[in-house]
Short mmCIF file of C-alpha atoms in Angstrom, two decimals:
data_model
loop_
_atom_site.label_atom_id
_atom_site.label_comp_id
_atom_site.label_asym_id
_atom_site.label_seq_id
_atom_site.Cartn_x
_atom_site.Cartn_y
_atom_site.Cartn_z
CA UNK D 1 -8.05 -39.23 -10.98
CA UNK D 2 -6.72 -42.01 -13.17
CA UNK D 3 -3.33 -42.20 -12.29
CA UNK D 4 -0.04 -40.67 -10.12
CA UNK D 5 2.96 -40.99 -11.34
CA UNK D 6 6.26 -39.28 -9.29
CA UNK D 7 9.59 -39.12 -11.39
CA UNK D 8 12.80 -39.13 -9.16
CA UNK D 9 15.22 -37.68 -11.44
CA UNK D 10 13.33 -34.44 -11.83
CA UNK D 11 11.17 -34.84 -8.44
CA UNK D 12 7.92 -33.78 -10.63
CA UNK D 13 4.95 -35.57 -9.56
CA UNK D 14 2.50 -36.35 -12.73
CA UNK D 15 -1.63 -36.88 -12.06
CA UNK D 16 -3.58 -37.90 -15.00
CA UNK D 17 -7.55 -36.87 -14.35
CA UNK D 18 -10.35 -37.59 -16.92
CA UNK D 19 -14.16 -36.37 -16.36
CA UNK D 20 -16.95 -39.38 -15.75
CA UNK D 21 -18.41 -40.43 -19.44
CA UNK D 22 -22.02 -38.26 -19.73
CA UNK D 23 -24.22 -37.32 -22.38
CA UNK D 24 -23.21 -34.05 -23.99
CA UNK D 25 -25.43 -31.52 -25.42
CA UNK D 26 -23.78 -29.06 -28.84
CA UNK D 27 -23.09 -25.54 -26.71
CA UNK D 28 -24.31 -24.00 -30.08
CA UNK D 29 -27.64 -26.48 -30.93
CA UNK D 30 -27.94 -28.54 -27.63
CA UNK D 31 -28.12 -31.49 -29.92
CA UNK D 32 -26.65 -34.59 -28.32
CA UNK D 33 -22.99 -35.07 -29.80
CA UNK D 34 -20.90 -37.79 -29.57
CA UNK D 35 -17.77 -38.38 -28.82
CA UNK D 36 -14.57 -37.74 -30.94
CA UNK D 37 -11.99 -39.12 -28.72
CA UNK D 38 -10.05 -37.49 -26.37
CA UNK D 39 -6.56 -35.32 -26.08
CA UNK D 40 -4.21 -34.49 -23.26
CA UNK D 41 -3.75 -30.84 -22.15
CA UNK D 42 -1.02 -30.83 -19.64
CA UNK D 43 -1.36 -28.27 -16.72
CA UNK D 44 0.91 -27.08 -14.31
CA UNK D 45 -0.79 -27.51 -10.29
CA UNK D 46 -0.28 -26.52 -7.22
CA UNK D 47 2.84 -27.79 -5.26
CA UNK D 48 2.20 -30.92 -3.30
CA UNK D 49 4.78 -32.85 -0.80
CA UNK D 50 7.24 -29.55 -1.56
CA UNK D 51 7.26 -30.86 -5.15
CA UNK D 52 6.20 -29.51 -8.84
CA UNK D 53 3.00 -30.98 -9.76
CA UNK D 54 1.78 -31.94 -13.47
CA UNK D 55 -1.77 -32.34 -14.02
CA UNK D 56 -2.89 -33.82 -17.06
CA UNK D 57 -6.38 -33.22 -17.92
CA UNK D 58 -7.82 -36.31 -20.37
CA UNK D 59 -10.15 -33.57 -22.17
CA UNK D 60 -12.93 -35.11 -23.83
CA UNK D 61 -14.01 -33.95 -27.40
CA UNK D 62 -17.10 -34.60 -29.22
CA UNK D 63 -18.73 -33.83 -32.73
CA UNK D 64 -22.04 -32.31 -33.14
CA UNK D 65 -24.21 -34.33 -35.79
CA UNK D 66 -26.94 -31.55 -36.49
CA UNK D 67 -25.75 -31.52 -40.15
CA UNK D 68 -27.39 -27.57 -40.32
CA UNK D 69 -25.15 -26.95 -36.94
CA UNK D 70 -21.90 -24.64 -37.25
CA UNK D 71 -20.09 -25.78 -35.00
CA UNK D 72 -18.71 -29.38 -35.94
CA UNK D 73 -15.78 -30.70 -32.92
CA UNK D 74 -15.83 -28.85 -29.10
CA UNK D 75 -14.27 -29.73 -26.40
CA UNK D 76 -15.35 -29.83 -22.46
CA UNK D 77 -14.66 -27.20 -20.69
CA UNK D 78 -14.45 -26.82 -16.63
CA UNK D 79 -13.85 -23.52 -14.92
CA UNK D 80 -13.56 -25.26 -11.94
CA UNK D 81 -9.96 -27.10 -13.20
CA UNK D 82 -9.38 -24.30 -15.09
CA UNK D 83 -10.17 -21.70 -17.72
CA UNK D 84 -10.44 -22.24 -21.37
CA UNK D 85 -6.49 -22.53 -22.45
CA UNK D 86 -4.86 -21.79 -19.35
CA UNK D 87 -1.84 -22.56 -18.35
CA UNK D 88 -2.22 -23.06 -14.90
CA UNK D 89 -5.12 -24.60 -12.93
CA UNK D 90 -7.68 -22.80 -10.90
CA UNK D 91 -6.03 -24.00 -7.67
CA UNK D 92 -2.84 -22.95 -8.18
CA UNK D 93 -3.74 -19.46 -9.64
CA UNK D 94 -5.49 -18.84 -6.73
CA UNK D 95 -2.59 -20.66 -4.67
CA UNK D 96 -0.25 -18.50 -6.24
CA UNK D 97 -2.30 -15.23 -5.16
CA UNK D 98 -2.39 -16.31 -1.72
CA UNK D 99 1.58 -16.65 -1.71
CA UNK D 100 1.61 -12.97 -3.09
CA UNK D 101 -0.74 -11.85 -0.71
CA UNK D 102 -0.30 -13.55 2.43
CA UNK D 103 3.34 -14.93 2.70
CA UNK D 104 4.80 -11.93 0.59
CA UNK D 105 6.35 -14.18 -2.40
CA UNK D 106 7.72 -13.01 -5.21
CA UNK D 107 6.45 -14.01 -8.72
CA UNK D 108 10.35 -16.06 -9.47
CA UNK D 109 9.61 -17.47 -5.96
CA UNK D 110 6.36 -19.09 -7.00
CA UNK D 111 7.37 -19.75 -10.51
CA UNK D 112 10.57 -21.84 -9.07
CA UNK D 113 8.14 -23.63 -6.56
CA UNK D 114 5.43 -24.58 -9.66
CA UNK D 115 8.10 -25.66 -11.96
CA UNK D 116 7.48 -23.16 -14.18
CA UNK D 117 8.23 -19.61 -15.50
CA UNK D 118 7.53 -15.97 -14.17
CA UNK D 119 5.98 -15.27 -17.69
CA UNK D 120 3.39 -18.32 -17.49
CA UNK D 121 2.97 -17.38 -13.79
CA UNK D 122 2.40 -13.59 -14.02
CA UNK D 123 0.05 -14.27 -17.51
CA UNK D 124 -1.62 -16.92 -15.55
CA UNK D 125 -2.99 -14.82 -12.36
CA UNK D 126 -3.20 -11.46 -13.79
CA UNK D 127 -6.39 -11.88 -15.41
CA UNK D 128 -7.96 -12.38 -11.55
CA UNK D 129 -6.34 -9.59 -10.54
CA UNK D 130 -7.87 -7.10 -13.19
CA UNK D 131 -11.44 -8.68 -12.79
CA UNK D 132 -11.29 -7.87 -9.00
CA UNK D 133 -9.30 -4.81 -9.22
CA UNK D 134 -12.09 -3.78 -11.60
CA UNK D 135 -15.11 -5.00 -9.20
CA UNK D 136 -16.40 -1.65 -7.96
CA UNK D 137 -18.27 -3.03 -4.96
CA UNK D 138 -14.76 -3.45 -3.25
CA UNK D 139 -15.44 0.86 -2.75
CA UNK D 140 -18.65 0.33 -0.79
CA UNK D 141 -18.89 1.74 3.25
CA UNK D 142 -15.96 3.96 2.92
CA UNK D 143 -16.09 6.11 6.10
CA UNK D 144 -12.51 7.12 6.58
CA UNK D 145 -10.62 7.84 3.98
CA UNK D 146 -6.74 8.74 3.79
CA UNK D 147 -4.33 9.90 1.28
CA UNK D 148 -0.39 9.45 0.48
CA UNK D 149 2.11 9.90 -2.29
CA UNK D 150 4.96 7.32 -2.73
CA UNK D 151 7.48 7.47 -5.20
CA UNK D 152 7.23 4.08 -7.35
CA UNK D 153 10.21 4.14 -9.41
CA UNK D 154 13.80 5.88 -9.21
CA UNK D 155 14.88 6.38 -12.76
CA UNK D 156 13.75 8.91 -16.05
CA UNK D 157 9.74 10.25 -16.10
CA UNK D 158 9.73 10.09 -20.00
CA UNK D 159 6.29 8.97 -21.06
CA UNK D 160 5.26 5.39 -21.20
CA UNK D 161 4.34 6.22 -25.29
CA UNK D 162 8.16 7.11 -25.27
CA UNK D 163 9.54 4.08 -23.59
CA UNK D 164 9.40 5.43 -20.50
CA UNK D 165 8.08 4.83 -16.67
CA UNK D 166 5.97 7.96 -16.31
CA UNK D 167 5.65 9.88 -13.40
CA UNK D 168 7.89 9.06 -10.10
CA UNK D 169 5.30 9.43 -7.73
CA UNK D 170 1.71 7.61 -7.01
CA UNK D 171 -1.13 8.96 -5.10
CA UNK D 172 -2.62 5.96 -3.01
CA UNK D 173 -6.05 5.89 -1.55
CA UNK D 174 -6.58 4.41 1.51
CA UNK D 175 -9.70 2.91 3.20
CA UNK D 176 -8.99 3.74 7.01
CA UNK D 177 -12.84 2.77 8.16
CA UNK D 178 -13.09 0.85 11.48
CA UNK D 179 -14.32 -2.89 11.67
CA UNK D 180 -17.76 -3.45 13.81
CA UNK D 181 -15.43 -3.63 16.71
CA UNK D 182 -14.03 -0.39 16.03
CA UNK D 183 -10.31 -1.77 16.06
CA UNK D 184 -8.10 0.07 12.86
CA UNK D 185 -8.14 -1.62 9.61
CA UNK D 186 -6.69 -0.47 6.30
CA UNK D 187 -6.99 -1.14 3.19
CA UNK D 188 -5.53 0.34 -0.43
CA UNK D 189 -7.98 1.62 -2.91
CA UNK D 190 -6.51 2.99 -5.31
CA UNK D 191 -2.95 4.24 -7.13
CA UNK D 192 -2.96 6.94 -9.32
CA UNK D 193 0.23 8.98 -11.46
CA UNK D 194 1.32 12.11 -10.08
CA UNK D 195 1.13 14.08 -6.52
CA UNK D 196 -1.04 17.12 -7.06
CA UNK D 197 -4.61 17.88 -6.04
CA UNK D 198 -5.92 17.21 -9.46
CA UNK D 199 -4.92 13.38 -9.35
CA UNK D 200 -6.55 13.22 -5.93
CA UNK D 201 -9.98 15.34 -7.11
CA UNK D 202 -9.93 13.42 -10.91
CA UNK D 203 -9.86 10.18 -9.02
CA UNK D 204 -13.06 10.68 -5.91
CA UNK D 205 -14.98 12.13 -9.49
CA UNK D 206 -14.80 8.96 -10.69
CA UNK D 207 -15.94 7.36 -7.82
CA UNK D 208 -19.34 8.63 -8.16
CA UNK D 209 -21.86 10.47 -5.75
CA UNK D 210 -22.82 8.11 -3.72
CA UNK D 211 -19.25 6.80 -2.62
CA UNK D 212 -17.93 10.68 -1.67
CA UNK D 213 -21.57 11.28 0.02
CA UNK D 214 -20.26 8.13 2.49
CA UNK D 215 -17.10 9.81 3.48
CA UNK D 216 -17.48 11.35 6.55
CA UNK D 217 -13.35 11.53 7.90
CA UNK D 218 -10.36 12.19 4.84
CA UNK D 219 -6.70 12.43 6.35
CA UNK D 220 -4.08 13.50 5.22
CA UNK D 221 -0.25 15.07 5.03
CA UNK D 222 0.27 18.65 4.95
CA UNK D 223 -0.23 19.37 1.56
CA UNK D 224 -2.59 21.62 -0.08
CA UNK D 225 -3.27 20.01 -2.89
CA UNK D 226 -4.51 17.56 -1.62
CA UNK D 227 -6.26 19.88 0.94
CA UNK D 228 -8.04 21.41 -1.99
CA UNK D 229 -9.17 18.02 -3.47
CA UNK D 230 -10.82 17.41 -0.21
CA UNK D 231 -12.16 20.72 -0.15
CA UNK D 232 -13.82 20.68 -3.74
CA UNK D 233 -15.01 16.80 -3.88
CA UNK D 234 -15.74 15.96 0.14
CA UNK D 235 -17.51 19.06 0.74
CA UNK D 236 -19.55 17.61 3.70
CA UNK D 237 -16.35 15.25 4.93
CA UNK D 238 -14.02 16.49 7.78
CA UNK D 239 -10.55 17.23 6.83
CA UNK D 240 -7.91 15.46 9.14
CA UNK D 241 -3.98 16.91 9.42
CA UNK D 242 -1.79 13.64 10.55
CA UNK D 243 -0.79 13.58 13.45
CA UNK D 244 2.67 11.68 13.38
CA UNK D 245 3.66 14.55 10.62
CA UNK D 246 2.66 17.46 12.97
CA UNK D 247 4.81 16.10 15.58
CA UNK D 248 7.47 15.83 12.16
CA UNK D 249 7.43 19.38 11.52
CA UNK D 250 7.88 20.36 15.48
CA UNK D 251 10.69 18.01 15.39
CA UNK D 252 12.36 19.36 11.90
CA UNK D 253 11.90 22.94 13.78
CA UNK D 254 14.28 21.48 16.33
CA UNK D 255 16.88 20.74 14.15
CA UNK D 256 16.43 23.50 12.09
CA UNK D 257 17.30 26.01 15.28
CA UNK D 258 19.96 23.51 16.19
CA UNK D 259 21.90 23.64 13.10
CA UNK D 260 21.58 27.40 12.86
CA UNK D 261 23.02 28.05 15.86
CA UNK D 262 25.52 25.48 15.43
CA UNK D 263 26.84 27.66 12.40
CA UNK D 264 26.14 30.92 14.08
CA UNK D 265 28.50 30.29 17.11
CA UNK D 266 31.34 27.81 15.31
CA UNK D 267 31.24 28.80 11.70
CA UNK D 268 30.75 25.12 10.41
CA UNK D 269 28.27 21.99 10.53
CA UNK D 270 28.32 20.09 13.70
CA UNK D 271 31.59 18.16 14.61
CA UNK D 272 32.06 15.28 16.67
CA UNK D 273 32.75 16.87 20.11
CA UNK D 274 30.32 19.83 19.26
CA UNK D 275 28.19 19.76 22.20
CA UNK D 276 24.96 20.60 19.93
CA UNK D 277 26.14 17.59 17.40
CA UNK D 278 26.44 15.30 20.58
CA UNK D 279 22.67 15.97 21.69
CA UNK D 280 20.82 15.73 18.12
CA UNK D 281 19.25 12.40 18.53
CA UNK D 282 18.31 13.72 21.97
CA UNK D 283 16.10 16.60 20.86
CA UNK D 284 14.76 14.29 18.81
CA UNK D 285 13.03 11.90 21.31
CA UNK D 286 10.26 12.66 23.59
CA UNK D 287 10.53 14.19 26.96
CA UNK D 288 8.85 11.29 28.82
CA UNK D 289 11.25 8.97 27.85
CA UNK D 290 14.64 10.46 28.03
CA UNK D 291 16.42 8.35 30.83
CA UNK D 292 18.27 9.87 33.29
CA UNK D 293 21.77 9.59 31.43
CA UNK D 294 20.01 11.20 28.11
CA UNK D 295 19.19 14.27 30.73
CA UNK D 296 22.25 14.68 32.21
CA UNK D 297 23.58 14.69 28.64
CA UNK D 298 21.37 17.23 27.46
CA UNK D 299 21.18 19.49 30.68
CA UNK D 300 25.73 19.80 30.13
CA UNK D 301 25.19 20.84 26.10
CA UNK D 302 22.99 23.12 26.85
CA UNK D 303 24.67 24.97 29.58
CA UNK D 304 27.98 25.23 27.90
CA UNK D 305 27.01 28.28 26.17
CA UNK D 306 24.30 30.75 26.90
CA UNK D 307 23.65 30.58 22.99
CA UNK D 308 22.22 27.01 23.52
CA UNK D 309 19.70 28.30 25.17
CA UNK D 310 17.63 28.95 22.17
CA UNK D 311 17.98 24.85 21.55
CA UNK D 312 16.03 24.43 24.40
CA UNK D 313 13.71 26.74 23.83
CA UNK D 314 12.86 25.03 20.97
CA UNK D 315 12.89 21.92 22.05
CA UNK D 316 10.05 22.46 25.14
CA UNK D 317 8.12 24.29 21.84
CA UNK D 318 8.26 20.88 19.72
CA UNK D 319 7.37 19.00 23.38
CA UNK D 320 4.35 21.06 24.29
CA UNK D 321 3.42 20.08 20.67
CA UNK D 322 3.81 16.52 20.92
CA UNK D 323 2.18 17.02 24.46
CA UNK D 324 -1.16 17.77 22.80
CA UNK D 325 -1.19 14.10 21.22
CA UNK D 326 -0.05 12.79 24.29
CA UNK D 327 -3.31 13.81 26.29
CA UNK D 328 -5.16 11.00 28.09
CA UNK D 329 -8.61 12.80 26.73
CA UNK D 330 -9.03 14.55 23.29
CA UNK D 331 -10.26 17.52 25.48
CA UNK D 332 -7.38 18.33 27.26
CA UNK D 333 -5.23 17.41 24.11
CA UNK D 334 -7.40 20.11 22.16
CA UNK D 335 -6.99 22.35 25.09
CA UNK D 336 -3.15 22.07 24.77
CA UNK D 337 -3.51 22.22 20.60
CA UNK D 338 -5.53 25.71 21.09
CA UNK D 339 -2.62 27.41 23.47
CA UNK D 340 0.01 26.08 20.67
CA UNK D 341 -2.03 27.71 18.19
CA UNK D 342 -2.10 30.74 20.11
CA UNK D 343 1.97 31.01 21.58
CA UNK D 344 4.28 29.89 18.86
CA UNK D 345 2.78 32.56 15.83
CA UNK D 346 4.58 35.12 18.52
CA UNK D 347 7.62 32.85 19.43
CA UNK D 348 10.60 35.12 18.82
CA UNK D 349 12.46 31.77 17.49
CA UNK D 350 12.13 32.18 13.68
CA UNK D 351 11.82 28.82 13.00
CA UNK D 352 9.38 28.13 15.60
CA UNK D 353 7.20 31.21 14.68
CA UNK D 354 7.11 29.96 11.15
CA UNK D 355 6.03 26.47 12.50
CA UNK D 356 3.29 28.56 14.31
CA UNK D 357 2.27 30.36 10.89
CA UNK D 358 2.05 26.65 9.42
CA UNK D 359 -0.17 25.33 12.03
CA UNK D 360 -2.61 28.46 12.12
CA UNK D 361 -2.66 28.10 7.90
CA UNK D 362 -4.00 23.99 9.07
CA UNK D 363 -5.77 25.16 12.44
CA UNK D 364 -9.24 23.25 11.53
CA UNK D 365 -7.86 20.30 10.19
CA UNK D 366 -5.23 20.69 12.81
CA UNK D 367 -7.76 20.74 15.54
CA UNK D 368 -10.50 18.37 14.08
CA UNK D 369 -7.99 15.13 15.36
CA UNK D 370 -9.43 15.75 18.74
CA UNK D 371 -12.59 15.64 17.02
CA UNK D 372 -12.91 12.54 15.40
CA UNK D 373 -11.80 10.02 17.73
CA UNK D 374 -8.19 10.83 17.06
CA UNK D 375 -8.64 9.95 13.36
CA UNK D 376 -5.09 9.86 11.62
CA UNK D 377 -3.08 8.45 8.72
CA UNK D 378 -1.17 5.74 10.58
CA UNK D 379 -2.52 2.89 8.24
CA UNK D 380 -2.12 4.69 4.79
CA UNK D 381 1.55 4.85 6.47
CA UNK D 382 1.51 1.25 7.42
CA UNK D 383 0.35 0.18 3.85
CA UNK D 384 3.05 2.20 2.14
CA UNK D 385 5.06 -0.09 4.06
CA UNK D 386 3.96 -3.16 2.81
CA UNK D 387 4.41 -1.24 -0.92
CA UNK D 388 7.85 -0.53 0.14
CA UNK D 389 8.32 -4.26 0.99
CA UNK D 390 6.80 -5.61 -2.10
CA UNK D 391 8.93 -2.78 -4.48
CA UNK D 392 12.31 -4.33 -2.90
CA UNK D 393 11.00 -8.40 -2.81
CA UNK D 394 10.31 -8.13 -6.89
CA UNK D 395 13.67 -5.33 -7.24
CA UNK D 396 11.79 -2.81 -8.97
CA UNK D 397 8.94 -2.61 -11.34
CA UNK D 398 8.51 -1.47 -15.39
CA UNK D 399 5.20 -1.53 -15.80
CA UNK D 400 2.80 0.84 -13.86
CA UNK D 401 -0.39 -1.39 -14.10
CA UNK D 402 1.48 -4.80 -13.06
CA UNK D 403 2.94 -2.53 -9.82
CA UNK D 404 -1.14 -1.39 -9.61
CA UNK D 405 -2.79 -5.09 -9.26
CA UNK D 406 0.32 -6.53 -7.19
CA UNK D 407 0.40 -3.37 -4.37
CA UNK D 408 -3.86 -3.85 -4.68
CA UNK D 409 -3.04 -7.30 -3.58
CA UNK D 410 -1.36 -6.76 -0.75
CA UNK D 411 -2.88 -3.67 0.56
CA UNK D 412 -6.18 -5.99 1.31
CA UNK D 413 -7.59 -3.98 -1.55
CA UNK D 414 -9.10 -6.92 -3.24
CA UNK D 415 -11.72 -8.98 -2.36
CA UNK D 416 -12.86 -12.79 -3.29
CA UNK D 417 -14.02 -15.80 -1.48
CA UNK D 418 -10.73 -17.32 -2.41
CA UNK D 419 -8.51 -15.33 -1.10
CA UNK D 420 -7.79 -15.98 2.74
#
């Protein structure tokens, strides 16, 4: 450092650095050059004091006096201030990153905090984000491995050759392996177009052997397709229904009987002082935590017409359902999944019996989360938050590959020393 300079009117703060005078050898010969002056590359820094920061880099230049040499005037070159015309330092590249990643910054954000503009910002760090996105280590010791679809965009699915976005919805990969402590950590692999079992089988091909051979747990929705992928790729993996959307489909059964009836005995959708409208988020919550008022509530809409009585019904169905995840051991919760399996095929409640169908269809992978150390897809859920968050913080996205490396990001799906 050579000199500081801070300019009130514009509250940018200016550092001039040169590099220590050494000999220099020609990259191309190694003959010792000497030196051809020097020139100022200006460089935009990493904040400092909650101001812009300029750094201008005194660049030393040289000529090479092997007469028989091709290369006549170079210039030095440090990686460690940055990379060969860059824009931005190496600091804040990596400083910017770390905003994405850790404080959940949008690119304008950082680009108003560096002085600079979302197009220098973006150009700047997206190069780091391809080389790691494109490290393939970052698949290694993939135990547990879970599966979602998203939808990344909301307007036309004309091709990207056309002008358009392409497909609506992603398929995301999830790493759900657990540390050495065993606690639940999760991690995005991978987004891929489309929702079908062929984007999900296409994509563990390319992973290799070795990488589906470590895969011992894959969880996912219920959804054949991507049932099937499972099925053809991680033949000697065990396949995992979620439980959260189990205890979904009880509770859409619910509502499902509710409304029917609803129409059955008043000829209309639920009204304000319809005893059955008055009690929906009710039958929605579990039994174990209805307080006494939320009984009392649902014991008087259900005995105000014989008719409700199929409600209930219902409703203990979805509970004894939800029951089997509520188990304090995975051997009475299995016990409890087994007798669901077995009663609500039979249930005269045509909803309910068609929930039954459903879970016989799943009744290994249905079963097998009392089997695996209640294995489930609650962090593939939990990163499609943090996608979610990130879509809305940056209002949208055009480009596919830019929505790839940022949601890579943040999912924890890249790895490098400099990122904390």
């Amino acid at each position: 450092m050579i000199a500081v300079e801070f300019d009130h009117d514009i509250g940018l703060l200016t550092v001039r650095v040169e590099s220590p005078r050494t000999p220099m050898g020609c990259p191309t010969c190694g003959v010792i050059a000497g030196s051809h002056g020097r020139r100022d590359v200006v460089l935009v820094d990493a904040p400092c004091f909650d101001r812009p920061v300029r750094l201008i880099w005194r660049k030393r230049t040289w000529r090479c006096v092997e007469p028989s040499c091709p290369t006549k005037v170079f210039t030095e070159q440090d990686e460690q201030v940055a990379r060969p015309r860059a824009l931005l330092t190496t600091r804040a590249c990596w400083w910017a990153i770390n905003q994405i990643r850790r404080e959940h910054t949008s690119i304008s954000g950082i680009a108003r905090q560096l002085g600079t503009t979302w197009n220098t910002v973006w150009s700047s760090i997206r190069p780091l984000l391809q080389e790691m996105a494109d490290d393939n280590s970052r698949f290694a010791g993939v135990k547990r491995l879970g599966v979602d679809e998203h939808v990344w965009h909301h307007v036309s699915e004309f091709p990207i050759e056309d002008g358009g976005r392409g497909p609506k919805q992603l398929t995301g990969m999830v790493d759900l392996t657990p540390d050495e402590y065993g606690n639940p950590r999760a991690r995005l692999l991978d987004l891929v177009p489309g929702r079908s079992g062929k984007a999900y089988s296409d994509w563990l091909k390319e992973r290799g052997e070795d990488f589906r051979d470590g895969v011992e747990v894959a969880t996912l929705d219920p959804f054949h397709g991507y049932k099937n992928a499972i099925d053809d790729q991680l033949e000697d993996a065990v396949a995992v229904l979620d439980a959260f959307h189990v205890v979904k489909l009880g509770t859409q059964a619910v509502d499902e009987v509710r409304r029917r009836v609803q129409q059955e005995i008043h000829g209309h959708r639920g009204r304000k002082n319809d005893p059955l409208y008055g009690i929906r988020m009710i039958l929605r919550c579990g039994q174990e935590k209805l307080t006494d008022r939320q009984r009392a509530r649902l014991d008087k809409a259900i005995a105000a017409d014989e008719r409700h009585d199929e409600v209930l019904a219902a409703w203990l169905c979805a509970q004894q359902l939800r029951s089997a995840y509520q188990a304090t051991s995975p051997v009475e919760g299995r016990r409890i999944a087994e007798k669901v399996l077995a009663s609500l095929p039979t249930c005269p409640i045509p909803e309910i019996k068609r929930l039954g169908k459903t879970l016989k269809q799943w009744r290994e992978a249905f079963l097998a989360y009392f089997d695996t150390g209640r294995a489930n897809n609650g962090g593939t859920e939990a990163i499609n938050g943090l996608i979610e968050l990130h879509r809305r913080i940056a209002r949208g996205f055009r480009n596919r590959e830019h929505y790839r490396l940022r949601m890579l990001l943040i999912g924890g799906g890249l790895t490098h020393p400099h990122l904390r």
